[in-house]
Amino acid sequence: MNKTKREISGQRFNCPEIITNKLIATILVCAIITIILFCFYYQIVSSQVLILNDVDADKRTTLVVHNGVFVLSYIHSAHKTPVFEFFDINDYNNLVLFKTVYESLGIGLPFTEENGNLSMENGKYILNMKKEFSSIYIRVSPIAHHSINIGGEDYPLLKYVGPNNLLKITAKKQYKLKKKR
């Protein structure tokens, strides 16, 4: 029988090679069984998330966006009417503005079709477009009531950022381990 010398904690031991090979094989089989069982009971799921970064306070929050669509809303400072900006998160984690809905034309709001298709429905202007952003910066104001709506649920931005602080919004994919049912 072929013997090899093993050193454990400074001590030298003679150990048959066959025992060493069996030990390695046993560890390998146990690892494979563990991986198979792990895959049977758990799965890795991905979801798109918005990252809300309070630039002034160096504070980050993530919001899960299940279908990739969210709405940024605020009260326009001059017109005092609501504005709704519809975004989609694309495969490259860019924020794609595809629609804006507002009630009046004028200061700070589009009034021509140069950047999309402008129409009027039920007394509201709807501008369909496609503008891509890697990030969006907003100075969050208590007056404007900035909020994000995801799947019908509102998230007031003042809950995540200080008044008049600068907010940077980006998106990314998030991976989580989830137990299978």
CSV table of N, CA and C in Angstrom, one decimal:
chain,number,residue,atom,x,y,z
A,1,MET,N,0.8,-1.2,0.0
A,1,MET,CA,0.0,0.0,0.0
A,1,MET,C,0.9,1.2,0.0
A,2,ASN,N,0.5,2.2,-0.8
A,2,ASN,CA,1.3,3.4,-1.0
A,2,ASN,C,1.0,4.3,0.2
A,3,LYS,N,1.9,4.8,0.9
A,3,LYS,CA,1.7,5.7,2.0
A,3,LYS,C,2.3,7.1,1.7
A,4,THR,N,1.5,8.1,2.1
A,4,THR,CA,2.0,9.4,2.0
A,4,THR,C,2.1,10.1,3.4
A,5,LYS,N,2.9,11.1,3.5
A,5,LYS,CA,3.0,11.8,4.8
A,5,LYS,C,2.1,13.0,4.8
A,6,ARG,N,1.3,13.1,5.8
A,6,ARG,CA,0.5,14.3,6.0
A,6,ARG,C,0.9,15.0,7.2
A,7,GLU,N,0.8,16.3,7.2
A,7,GLU,CA,1.2,17.1,8.4
A,7,GLU,C,-0.1,17.8,8.9
A,8,ILE,N,-0.4,17.6,10.2
A,8,ILE,CA,-1.5,18.3,10.8
A,8,ILE,C,-1.0,18.9,12.1
A,9,SER,N,-1.1,20.2,12.2
A,9,SER,CA,-0.7,21.0,13.3
A,9,SER,C,0.8,20.7,13.7
A,10,GLY,N,1.6,20.6,12.7
A,10,GLY,CA,3.0,20.4,12.9
A,10,GLY,C,3.4,19.0,13.1
A,11,GLN,N,2.4,18.1,13.2
A,11,GLN,CA,2.7,16.6,13.4
A,11,GLN,C,2.7,15.9,12.1
A,12,ARG,N,3.6,15.0,11.9
A,12,ARG,CA,3.6,14.3,10.6
A,12,ARG,C,3.0,12.9,10.8
A,13,PHE,N,2.1,12.5,10.0
A,13,PHE,CA,1.4,11.3,10.0
A,13,PHE,C,1.6,10.5,8.7
A,14,ASN,N,1.7,9.2,8.8
A,14,ASN,CA,1.6,8.4,7.6
A,14,ASN,C,0.2,8.0,7.4
A,15,CYS,N,-0.3,8.3,6.2
A,15,CYS,CA,-1.7,8.1,5.9
A,15,CYS,C,-1.8,7.3,4.6
A,16,PRO,N,-2.5,6.2,4.5
A,16,PRO,CA,-2.6,5.5,3.2
A,16,PRO,C,-3.3,6.4,2.2
A,17,GLU,N,-2.9,6.4,1.0
A,17,GLU,CA,-3.4,7.3,0.0
A,17,GLU,C,-4.9,6.9,-0.3
A,18,ILE,N,-5.3,5.7,-0.1
A,18,ILE,CA,-6.6,5.3,-0.4
A,18,ILE,C,-7.6,6.0,0.6
A,19,ILE,N,-7.2,6.1,1.8
A,19,ILE,CA,-8.1,6.8,2.8
A,19,ILE,C,-8.2,8.3,2.4
A,20,THR,N,-7.2,8.9,2.0
A,20,THR,CA,-7.2,10.3,1.6
A,20,THR,C,-8.2,10.4,0.4
A,21,ASN,N,-8.1,9.5,-0.6
A,21,ASN,CA,-8.9,9.6,-1.8
A,21,ASN,C,-10.4,9.4,-1.4
A,22,LYS,N,-10.6,8.4,-0.5
A,22,LYS,CA,-12.0,8.1,-0.1
A,22,LYS,C,-12.6,9.4,0.7
A,23,LEU,N,-11.8,10.0,1.5
A,23,LEU,CA,-12.2,11.2,2.2
A,23,LEU,C,-12.6,12.3,1.2
A,24,ILE,N,-11.8,12.5,0.2
A,24,ILE,CA,-12.0,13.5,-0.8
A,24,ILE,C,-13.3,13.2,-1.6
A,25,ALA,N,-13.5,11.9,-2.0
A,25,ALA,CA,-14.7,11.5,-2.7
A,25,ALA,C,-15.9,11.7,-1.8
A,26,THR,N,-15.8,11.3,-0.5
A,26,THR,CA,-17.0,11.5,0.4
A,26,THR,C,-17.4,13.0,0.5
A,27,ILE,N,-16.4,13.8,0.7
A,27,ILE,CA,-16.7,15.3,0.8
A,27,ILE,C,-17.3,15.8,-0.5
A,28,LEU,N,-16.8,15.3,-1.7
A,28,LEU,CA,-17.3,15.7,-2.9
A,28,LEU,C,-18.8,15.3,-3.1
A,29,VAL,N,-19.1,14.0,-2.8
A,29,VAL,CA,-20.4,13.5,-2.9
A,29,VAL,C,-21.4,14.3,-2.0
A,30,CYS,N,-21.0,14.5,-0.7
A,30,CYS,CA,-21.8,15.3,0.2
A,30,CYS,C,-22.1,16.7,-0.3
A,31,ALA,N,-21.1,17.3,-0.9
A,31,ALA,CA,-21.2,18.7,-1.5
A,31,ALA,C,-22.2,18.7,-2.6
A,32,ILE,N,-22.2,17.7,-3.5
A,32,ILE,CA,-23.1,17.5,-4.6
A,32,ILE,C,-24.5,17.3,-4.1
A,33,ILE,N,-24.7,16.4,-3.2
A,33,ILE,CA,-26.0,16.2,-2.6
A,33,ILE,C,-26.6,17.5,-2.0
A,34,THR,N,-25.7,18.2,-1.2
A,34,THR,CA,-26.2,19.5,-0.6
A,34,THR,C,-26.6,20.5,-1.7
A,35,ILE,N,-25.9,20.6,-2.8
A,35,ILE,CA,-26.2,21.5,-3.9
A,35,ILE,C,-27.5,21.1,-4.5
A,36,ILE,N,-27.7,19.8,-4.7
A,36,ILE,CA,-29.0,19.3,-5.3
A,36,ILE,C,-30.2,19.6,-4.4
A,37,LEU,N,-30.0,19.3,-3.1
A,37,LEU,CA,-31.1,19.6,-2.2
A,37,LEU,C,-31.4,21.1,-2.1
A,38,PHE,N,-30.3,21.9,-2.1
A,38,PHE,CA,-30.5,23.3,-2.1
A,38,PHE,C,-31.3,23.8,-3.3
A,39,CYS,N,-30.9,23.3,-4.5
A,39,CYS,CA,-31.7,23.7,-5.7
A,39,CYS,C,-33.1,23.3,-5.7
A,40,PHE,N,-33.4,22.1,-5.0
A,40,PHE,CA,-34.7,21.6,-4.9
A,40,PHE,C,-35.6,22.5,-4.0
A,41,TYR,N,-35.1,23.1,-3.0
A,41,TYR,CA,-35.8,23.9,-2.0
A,41,TYR,C,-35.8,25.4,-2.2
A,42,TYR,N,-34.8,25.8,-2.9
A,42,TYR,CA,-34.6,27.3,-3.1
A,42,TYR,C,-34.4,27.7,-4.5
A,43,GLN,N,-34.7,28.9,-4.8
A,43,GLN,CA,-34.5,29.4,-6.2
A,43,GLN,C,-33.9,30.9,-6.1
A,44,ILE,N,-33.2,31.3,-7.1
A,44,ILE,CA,-32.7,32.6,-7.2
A,44,ILE,C,-33.7,33.4,-8.0
A,45,VAL,N,-34.3,34.5,-7.5
A,45,VAL,CA,-35.2,35.3,-8.2
A,45,VAL,C,-34.6,36.7,-8.4
A,46,SER,N,-34.9,37.2,-9.6
A,46,SER,CA,-34.4,38.6,-9.8
A,46,SER,C,-35.6,39.5,-9.9
A,47,SER,N,-35.4,40.8,-9.5
A,47,SER,CA,-36.4,41.8,-9.6
A,47,SER,C,-35.8,43.1,-9.9
A,48,GLN,N,-36.5,44.0,-10.5
A,48,GLN,CA,-36.0,45.3,-10.8
A,48,GLN,C,-36.3,46.2,-9.6
A,49,VAL,N,-35.3,47.0,-9.2
A,49,VAL,CA,-35.5,47.9,-8.0
A,49,VAL,C,-35.1,49.3,-8.4
A,50,LEU,N,-35.8,50.3,-7.8
A,50,LEU,CA,-35.4,51.7,-7.9
A,50,LEU,C,-34.5,51.9,-6.7
A,51,ILE,N,-33.4,52.6,-6.9
A,51,ILE,CA,-32.5,53.0,-5.8
A,51,ILE,C,-32.8,54.5,-5.6
A,52,LEU,N,-33.2,54.9,-4.4
A,52,LEU,CA,-33.5,56.3,-4.0
A,52,LEU,C,-32.3,56.7,-3.2
A,53,ASN,N,-31.5,57.5,-3.7
A,53,ASN,CA,-30.3,58.0,-3.0
A,53,ASN,C,-30.4,59.4,-2.6
A,54,ASP,N,-30.5,59.7,-1.3
A,54,ASP,CA,-30.5,61.0,-0.7
A,54,ASP,C,-29.1,61.5,-0.8
A,55,VAL,N,-28.7,62.3,-1.8
A,55,VAL,CA,-27.4,62.7,-2.0
A,55,VAL,C,-26.8,63.5,-0.9
A,56,ASP,N,-27.7,64.4,-0.3
A,56,ASP,CA,-27.2,65.3,0.8
A,56,ASP,C,-27.0,64.6,2.1
A,57,ALA,N,-27.8,63.5,2.4
A,57,ALA,CA,-27.7,62.8,3.6
A,57,ALA,C,-27.0,61.4,3.5
A,58,ASP,N,-26.6,61.1,2.3
A,58,ASP,CA,-25.9,59.8,2.0
A,58,ASP,C,-26.7,58.6,2.6
A,59,LYS,N,-28.0,58.6,2.2
A,59,LYS,CA,-28.9,57.6,2.6
A,59,LYS,C,-29.5,56.9,1.4
A,60,ARG,N,-29.6,55.6,1.4
A,60,ARG,CA,-30.1,54.8,0.3
A,60,ARG,C,-31.3,54.0,0.7
A,61,THR,N,-32.3,53.9,-0.2
A,61,THR,CA,-33.5,53.1,-0.1
A,61,THR,C,-33.8,52.4,-1.4
A,62,THR,N,-34.2,51.2,-1.3
A,62,THR,CA,-34.6,50.5,-2.6
A,62,THR,C,-36.1,50.2,-2.5
A,63,LEU,N,-36.7,50.3,-3.7
A,63,LEU,CA,-38.1,50.0,-3.9
A,63,LEU,C,-38.2,48.9,-5.0
A,64,VAL,N,-38.9,47.8,-4.8
A,64,VAL,CA,-39.1,46.8,-5.8
A,64,VAL,C,-40.1,47.2,-6.8
A,65,VAL,N,-39.8,47.1,-8.1
A,65,VAL,CA,-40.7,47.5,-9.2
A,65,VAL,C,-41.0,46.2,-9.9
A,66,HIS,N,-42.1,45.5,-9.5
A,66,HIS,CA,-42.4,44.1,-10.0
A,66,HIS,C,-42.5,44.1,-11.5
A,67,ASN,N,-43.2,45.0,-12.2
A,67,ASN,CA,-43.4,44.9,-13.6
A,67,ASN,C,-42.6,45.9,-14.4
A,68,GLY,N,-41.7,46.5,-13.7
A,68,GLY,CA,-40.7,47.5,-14.4
A,68,GLY,C,-41.3,48.8,-14.6
A,69,VAL,N,-42.6,49.1,-14.3
A,69,VAL,CA,-43.2,50.4,-14.5
A,69,VAL,C,-43.5,51.1,-13.2
A,70,PHE,N,-43.2,52.4,-13.2
A,70,PHE,CA,-43.5,53.2,-12.1
A,70,PHE,C,-43.9,54.6,-12.5
A,71,VAL,N,-44.6,55.4,-11.7
A,71,VAL,CA,-45.0,56.7,-12.0
A,71,VAL,C,-44.5,57.7,-11.0
A,72,LEU,N,-43.8,58.7,-11.5
A,72,LEU,CA,-43.3,59.8,-10.6
A,72,LEU,C,-44.3,60.9,-10.7
A,73,SER,N,-44.8,61.4,-9.6
A,73,SER,CA,-45.8,62.4,-9.6
A,73,SER,C,-45.4,63.6,-8.7
A,74,TYR,N,-45.9,64.8,-9.1
A,74,TYR,CA,-45.7,66.0,-8.3
A,74,TYR,C,-46.7,67.0,-8.7
A,75,ILE,N,-46.8,68.1,-7.8
A,75,ILE,CA,-47.6,69.2,-8.1
A,75,ILE,C,-46.7,70.3,-8.8
A,76,HIS,N,-47.1,70.7,-10.0
A,76,HIS,CA,-46.3,71.7,-10.7
A,76,HIS,C,-46.3,73.0,-9.9
A,77,SER,N,-45.1,73.6,-9.8
A,77,SER,CA,-44.9,74.8,-9.0
A,77,SER,C,-45.6,76.0,-9.4
A,78,ALA,N,-45.7,76.2,-10.7
A,78,ALA,CA,-46.4,77.4,-11.3
A,78,ALA,C,-47.9,77.2,-11.5
A,79,HIS,N,-48.3,76.0,-12.0
A,79,HIS,CA,-49.7,75.8,-12.3
A,79,HIS,C,-50.5,75.2,-11.2
A,80,LYS,N,-49.8,74.7,-10.2
A,80,LYS,CA,-50.4,74.0,-9.0
A,80,LYS,C,-51.4,72.9,-9.4
A,81,THR,N,-51.0,72.2,-10.5
A,81,THR,CA,-51.8,71.0,-11.0
A,81,THR,C,-50.9,69.8,-11.0
A,82,PRO,N,-51.5,68.6,-10.9
A,82,PRO,CA,-50.6,67.4,-10.8
A,82,PRO,C,-50.0,67.0,-12.2
A,83,VAL,N,-48.8,66.5,-12.1
A,83,VAL,CA,-48.1,66.0,-13.2
A,83,VAL,C,-47.7,64.6,-12.9
A,84,PHE,N,-47.9,63.7,-13.9
A,84,PHE,CA,-47.6,62.3,-13.8
A,84,PHE,C,-46.6,61.9,-14.9
A,85,GLU,N,-45.5,61.4,-14.5
A,85,GLU,CA,-44.5,60.9,-15.5
A,85,GLU,C,-44.3,59.4,-15.4
A,86,PHE,N,-44.6,58.7,-16.5
A,86,PHE,CA,-44.6,57.2,-16.5
A,86,PHE,C,-43.3,56.7,-17.0
A,87,PHE,N,-42.7,55.8,-16.2
A,87,PHE,CA,-41.3,55.3,-16.6
A,87,PHE,C,-41.4,53.8,-16.7
A,88,ASP,N,-40.5,53.3,-17.5
A,88,ASP,CA,-40.3,51.8,-17.6
A,88,ASP,C,-38.8,51.6,-17.4
A,89,ILE,N,-38.4,50.5,-16.7
A,89,ILE,CA,-37.0,50.2,-16.5
A,89,ILE,C,-36.7,49.2,-17.6
A,90,ASN,N,-35.7,49.5,-18.5
A,90,ASN,CA,-35.4,48.6,-19.5
A,90,ASN,C,-34.3,47.6,-19.1
A,91,ASP,N,-33.9,46.7,-20.0
A,91,ASP,CA,-33.0,45.6,-19.7
A,91,ASP,C,-31.6,46.1,-19.3
A,92,TYR,N,-31.3,47.4,-19.6
A,92,TYR,CA,-30.0,48.0,-19.3
A,92,TYR,C,-30.1,48.8,-18.0
A,93,ASN,N,-31.2,48.7,-17.3
A,93,ASN,CA,-31.4,49.4,-16.1
A,93,ASN,C,-31.5,50.9,-16.3
A,94,ASN,N,-31.9,51.3,-17.5
A,94,ASN,CA,-32.1,52.8,-17.7
A,94,ASN,C,-33.6,53.1,-17.4
A,95,LEU,N,-33.9,54.3,-17.1
A,95,LEU,CA,-35.2,54.7,-16.8
A,95,LEU,C,-35.8,55.4,-18.1
A,96,VAL,N,-36.8,54.8,-18.6
A,96,VAL,CA,-37.4,55.3,-19.9
A,96,VAL,C,-38.7,56.0,-19.7
A,97,LEU,N,-38.7,57.3,-19.9
A,97,LEU,CA,-39.9,58.1,-19.7
A,97,LEU,C,-40.7,57.9,-21.0
A,98,PHE,N,-41.9,57.2,-20.9
A,98,PHE,CA,-42.7,56.9,-22.0
A,98,PHE,C,-44.0,57.7,-22.1
A,99,LYS,N,-44.4,58.4,-21.0
A,99,LYS,CA,-45.6,59.2,-21.1
A,99,LYS,C,-45.6,60.2,-19.9
A,100,THR,N,-46.2,61.4,-20.2
A,100,THR,CA,-46.4,62.4,-19.2
A,100,THR,C,-47.8,62.9,-19.4
A,101,VAL,N,-48.5,63.0,-18.2
A,101,VAL,CA,-49.9,63.4,-18.2
A,101,VAL,C,-50.0,64.7,-17.3
A,102,TYR,N,-50.6,65.7,-17.8
A,102,TYR,CA,-50.7,67.0,-17.1
A,102,TYR,C,-52.0,67.7,-17.5
A,103,GLU,N,-52.3,68.8,-16.8
A,103,GLU,CA,-53.6,69.4,-17.0
A,103,GLU,C,-53.5,70.8,-17.7
A,104,SER,N,-52.4,71.4,-17.8
A,104,SER,CA,-52.3,72.7,-18.4
A,104,SER,C,-51.0,72.8,-19.2
A,105,LEU,N,-51.0,73.7,-20.2
A,105,LEU,CA,-49.8,74.0,-21.0
A,105,LEU,C,-49.1,75.2,-20.4
A,106,GLY,N,-47.8,75.3,-20.7
A,106,GLY,CA,-47.1,76.5,-20.3
A,106,GLY,C,-45.8,76.2,-19.7
A,107,ILE,N,-45.5,77.0,-18.7
A,107,ILE,CA,-44.1,77.0,-18.1
A,107,ILE,C,-43.7,75.7,-17.7
A,108,GLY,N,-42.6,75.2,-18.3
A,108,GLY,CA,-42.0,74.0,-17.8
A,108,GLY,C,-42.6,72.7,-18.3
A,109,LEU,N,-43.7,72.8,-19.0
A,109,LEU,CA,-44.4,71.6,-19.5
A,109,LEU,C,-44.4,71.6,-21.1
A,110,PRO,N,-44.3,70.5,-21.7
A,110,PRO,CA,-44.3,70.4,-23.1
A,110,PRO,C,-45.6,70.9,-23.7
A,111,PHE,N,-45.5,71.6,-24.8
A,111,PHE,CA,-46.8,72.0,-25.5
A,111,PHE,C,-46.7,71.8,-27.0
A,112,THR,N,-45.7,71.1,-27.5
A,112,THR,CA,-45.6,70.7,-28.9
A,112,THR,C,-45.3,69.2,-29.0
A,113,GLU,N,-45.4,68.7,-30.2
A,113,GLU,CA,-45.1,67.2,-30.4
A,113,GLU,C,-43.7,67.0,-30.8
A,114,GLU,N,-42.8,67.9,-30.6
A,114,GLU,CA,-41.4,67.8,-31.1
A,114,GLU,C,-40.7,66.6,-30.5
A,115,ASN,N,-41.1,66.2,-29.3
A,115,ASN,CA,-40.4,65.1,-28.6
A,115,ASN,C,-41.4,63.9,-28.4
A,116,GLY,N,-42.5,63.9,-29.1
A,116,GLY,CA,-43.4,62.7,-29.0
A,116,GLY,C,-44.7,63.0,-29.6
A,117,ASN,N,-45.8,62.4,-29.1
A,117,ASN,CA,-47.1,62.5,-29.6
A,117,ASN,C,-48.0,63.1,-28.6
A,118,LEU,N,-48.5,64.3,-28.8
A,118,LEU,CA,-49.3,65.1,-27.8
A,118,LEU,C,-50.8,64.9,-28.1
A,119,SER,N,-51.6,64.5,-27.2
A,119,SER,CA,-53.0,64.4,-27.4
A,119,SER,C,-53.7,64.9,-26.1
A,120,MET,N,-55.0,65.0,-26.2
A,120,MET,CA,-55.8,65.4,-25.1
A,120,MET,C,-56.9,64.4,-24.8
A,121,GLU,N,-57.1,63.9,-23.6
A,121,GLU,CA,-58.1,63.0,-23.2
A,121,GLU,C,-58.7,63.4,-21.9
A,122,ASN,N,-60.0,63.5,-21.8
A,122,ASN,CA,-60.7,63.8,-20.5
A,122,ASN,C,-60.1,65.0,-19.9
A,123,GLY,N,-59.8,66.1,-20.7
A,123,GLY,CA,-59.3,67.3,-20.1
A,123,GLY,C,-57.8,67.3,-19.7
A,124,LYS,N,-57.1,66.2,-20.0
A,124,LYS,CA,-55.7,66.1,-19.6
A,124,LYS,C,-54.8,66.0,-20.9
A,125,TYR,N,-53.7,66.6,-20.9
A,125,TYR,CA,-52.7,66.5,-22.0
A,125,TYR,C,-51.9,65.2,-21.7
A,126,ILE,N,-51.7,64.5,-22.8
A,126,ILE,CA,-50.9,63.2,-22.7
A,126,ILE,C,-49.8,63.3,-23.8
A,127,LEU,N,-48.6,63.3,-23.3
A,127,LEU,CA,-47.5,63.3,-24.2
A,127,LEU,C,-46.8,61.9,-24.2
A,128,ASN,N,-46.9,61.2,-25.3
A,128,ASN,CA,-46.2,59.9,-25.4
A,128,ASN,C,-44.9,60.1,-26.1
A,129,MET,N,-43.9,59.5,-25.5
A,129,MET,CA,-42.5,59.8,-26.0
A,129,MET,C,-41.6,58.6,-25.6
A,130,LYS,N,-40.3,58.7,-25.8
A,130,LYS,CA,-39.4,57.7,-25.4
A,130,LYS,C,-38.1,58.4,-25.1
A,131,LYS,N,-37.8,58.8,-23.8
A,131,LYS,CA,-36.6,59.4,-23.4
A,131,LYS,C,-35.9,58.5,-22.4
A,132,GLU,N,-34.7,58.2,-22.6
A,132,GLU,CA,-33.9,57.3,-21.7
A,132,GLU,C,-33.0,58.1,-20.8
A,133,PHE,N,-33.0,57.7,-19.5
A,133,PHE,CA,-32.1,58.3,-18.5
A,133,PHE,C,-31.4,57.2,-17.7
A,134,SER,N,-30.1,57.4,-17.5
A,134,SER,CA,-29.4,56.4,-16.6
A,134,SER,C,-29.7,56.8,-15.1
A,135,SER,N,-30.1,58.0,-14.9
A,135,SER,CA,-30.5,58.4,-13.5
A,135,SER,C,-31.3,59.7,-13.6
A,136,ILE,N,-32.1,60.0,-12.6
A,136,ILE,CA,-32.9,61.2,-12.5
A,136,ILE,C,-32.6,61.9,-11.2
A,137,TYR,N,-32.4,63.2,-11.3
A,137,TYR,CA,-32.1,64.0,-10.1
A,137,TYR,C,-33.4,64.8,-9.8
A,138,ILE,N,-33.8,64.9,-8.5
A,138,ILE,CA,-34.9,65.7,-8.1
A,138,ILE,C,-34.6,66.4,-6.8
A,139,ARG,N,-34.9,67.7,-6.7
A,139,ARG,CA,-34.8,68.4,-5.5
A,139,ARG,C,-36.2,68.2,-4.8
A,140,VAL,N,-36.3,67.4,-3.8
A,140,VAL,CA,-37.6,67.0,-3.2
A,140,VAL,C,-38.1,68.1,-2.3
A,141,SER,N,-39.3,68.6,-2.6
A,141,SER,CA,-39.9,69.7,-1.9
A,141,SER,C,-41.2,69.3,-1.2
A,142,PRO,N,-41.4,69.8,0.0
A,142,PRO,CA,-42.7,69.5,0.6
A,142,PRO,C,-43.9,70.1,-0.1
A,143,ILE,N,-43.6,71.2,-0.8
A,143,ILE,CA,-44.7,71.9,-1.6
A,143,ILE,C,-45.2,71.1,-2.8
A,144,ALA,N,-44.2,70.4,-3.5
A,144,ALA,CA,-44.6,69.7,-4.7
A,144,ALA,C,-45.2,68.3,-4.4
A,145,HIS,N,-45.1,67.8,-3.2
A,145,HIS,CA,-45.6,66.5,-2.9
A,145,HIS,C,-45.1,65.4,-3.8
A,146,HIS,N,-43.8,65.3,-4.1
A,146,HIS,CA,-43.2,64.3,-4.9
A,146,HIS,C,-43.5,62.9,-4.4
A,147,SER,N,-43.9,62.0,-5.3
A,147,SER,CA,-44.1,60.6,-4.9
A,147,SER,C,-43.9,59.7,-6.1
A,148,ILE,N,-43.7,58.4,-5.7
A,148,ILE,CA,-43.5,57.4,-6.7
A,148,ILE,C,-44.7,56.4,-6.5
A,149,ASN,N,-45.3,56.0,-7.6
A,149,ASN,CA,-46.4,55.0,-7.5
A,149,ASN,C,-45.9,53.8,-8.2
A,150,ILE,N,-46.0,52.7,-7.5
A,150,ILE,CA,-45.6,51.4,-8.1
A,150,ILE,C,-46.7,50.4,-7.8
A,151,GLY,N,-47.3,49.9,-8.9
A,151,GLY,CA,-48.4,49.0,-8.8
A,151,GLY,C,-49.6,49.5,-8.0
A,152,GLY,N,-49.9,50.8,-8.0
A,152,GLY,CA,-51.0,51.3,-7.3
A,152,GLY,C,-50.7,51.8,-5.9
A,153,GLU,N,-49.5,51.5,-5.4
A,153,GLU,CA,-49.1,52.0,-4.1
A,153,GLU,C,-48.2,53.2,-4.2
A,154,ASP,N,-48.6,54.2,-3.4
A,154,ASP,CA,-47.8,55.5,-3.4
A,154,ASP,C,-46.7,55.5,-2.3
A,155,TYR,N,-45.6,56.0,-2.7
A,155,TYR,CA,-44.4,56.1,-1.8
A,155,TYR,C,-44.0,57.6,-1.8
A,156,PRO,N,-44.5,58.4,-0.9
A,156,PRO,CA,-44.1,59.8,-0.8
A,156,PRO,C,-42.6,59.9,-0.6
A,157,LEU,N,-41.9,60.7,-1.4
A,157,LEU,CA,-40.5,60.8,-1.4
A,157,LEU,C,-39.9,61.4,-0.2
A,158,LEU,N,-40.7,62.3,0.5
A,158,LEU,CA,-40.2,62.9,1.8
A,158,LEU,C,-40.0,61.8,2.9
A,159,LYS,N,-40.6,60.6,2.6
A,159,LYS,CA,-40.4,59.5,3.6
A,159,LYS,C,-39.0,59.0,3.5
A,160,TYR,N,-38.3,59.2,2.3
A,160,TYR,CA,-37.0,58.6,2.0
A,160,TYR,C,-35.9,59.6,1.9
A,161,VAL,N,-36.2,60.9,1.8
A,161,VAL,CA,-35.2,62.0,1.6
A,161,VAL,C,-35.7,63.2,2.4
A,162,GLY,N,-34.7,63.9,2.9
A,162,GLY,CA,-35.0,65.1,3.7
A,162,GLY,C,-35.6,66.2,2.8
A,163,PRO,N,-36.4,67.1,3.5
A,163,PRO,CA,-37.0,68.2,2.7
A,163,PRO,C,-35.9,69.1,2.0
A,164,ASN,N,-36.1,69.4,0.7
A,164,ASN,CA,-35.2,70.1,-0.1
A,164,ASN,C,-33.9,69.5,-0.4
A,165,ASN,N,-33.8,68.2,0.0
A,165,ASN,CA,-32.5,67.4,-0.4
A,165,ASN,C,-32.6,67.0,-1.8
A,166,LEU,N,-31.4,66.7,-2.3
A,166,LEU,CA,-31.3,66.2,-3.7
A,166,LEU,C,-31.4,64.7,-3.7
A,167,LEU,N,-32.3,64.2,-4.5
A,167,LEU,CA,-32.6,62.8,-4.7
A,167,LEU,C,-32.1,62.3,-6.0
A,168,LYS,N,-31.3,61.2,-6.0
A,168,LYS,CA,-30.9,60.6,-7.3
A,168,LYS,C,-31.6,59.2,-7.4
A,169,ILE,N,-32.3,59.0,-8.5
A,169,ILE,CA,-33.0,57.8,-8.7
A,169,ILE,C,-32.3,57.0,-9.8
A,170,THR,N,-32.0,55.8,-9.5
A,170,THR,CA,-31.4,54.9,-10.5
A,170,THR,C,-32.1,53.5,-10.4
A,171,ALA,N,-31.8,52.6,-11.3
A,171,ALA,CA,-32.4,51.3,-11.2
A,171,ALA,C,-31.4,50.2,-11.4
A,172,LYS,N,-31.7,49.0,-10.9
A,172,LYS,CA,-30.8,47.9,-11.0
A,172,LYS,C,-31.6,46.6,-10.8
A,173,LYS,N,-31.0,45.5,-11.2
A,173,LYS,CA,-31.6,44.2,-10.9
A,173,LYS,C,-31.1,43.8,-9.6
A,174,GLN,N,-32.0,43.1,-8.8
A,174,GLN,CA,-31.6,42.6,-7.5
A,174,GLN,C,-31.9,41.1,-7.5
A,175,TYR,N,-31.0,40.4,-7.0
A,175,TYR,CA,-31.1,38.9,-6.9
A,175,TYR,C,-31.3,38.5,-5.5
A,176,LYS,N,-32.3,37.6,-5.2
A,176,LYS,CA,-32.6,37.1,-3.9
A,176,LYS,C,-32.8,35.6,-3.9
A,177,LEU,N,-32.5,35.0,-2.8
A,177,LEU,CA,-32.7,33.6,-2.6
A,177,LEU,C,-34.1,33.5,-2.0
A,178,LYS,N,-34.9,32.6,-2.6
A,178,LYS,CA,-36.3,32.5,-2.2
A,178,LYS,C,-36.6,31.0,-2.0
A,179,LYS,N,-37.3,30.7,-0.9
A,179,LYS,CA,-37.7,29.3,-0.7
A,179,LYS,C,-38.8,29.0,-1.6
A,180,LYS,N,-38.7,27.8,-2.3
A,180,LYS,CA,-39.8,27.3,-3.2
A,180,LYS,C,-40.9,26.9,-2.3
A,181,ARG,N,-42.1,27.0,-2.9
A,181,ARG,CA,-43.3,26.6,-2.1
A,181,ARG,C,-43.6,25.1,-2.3
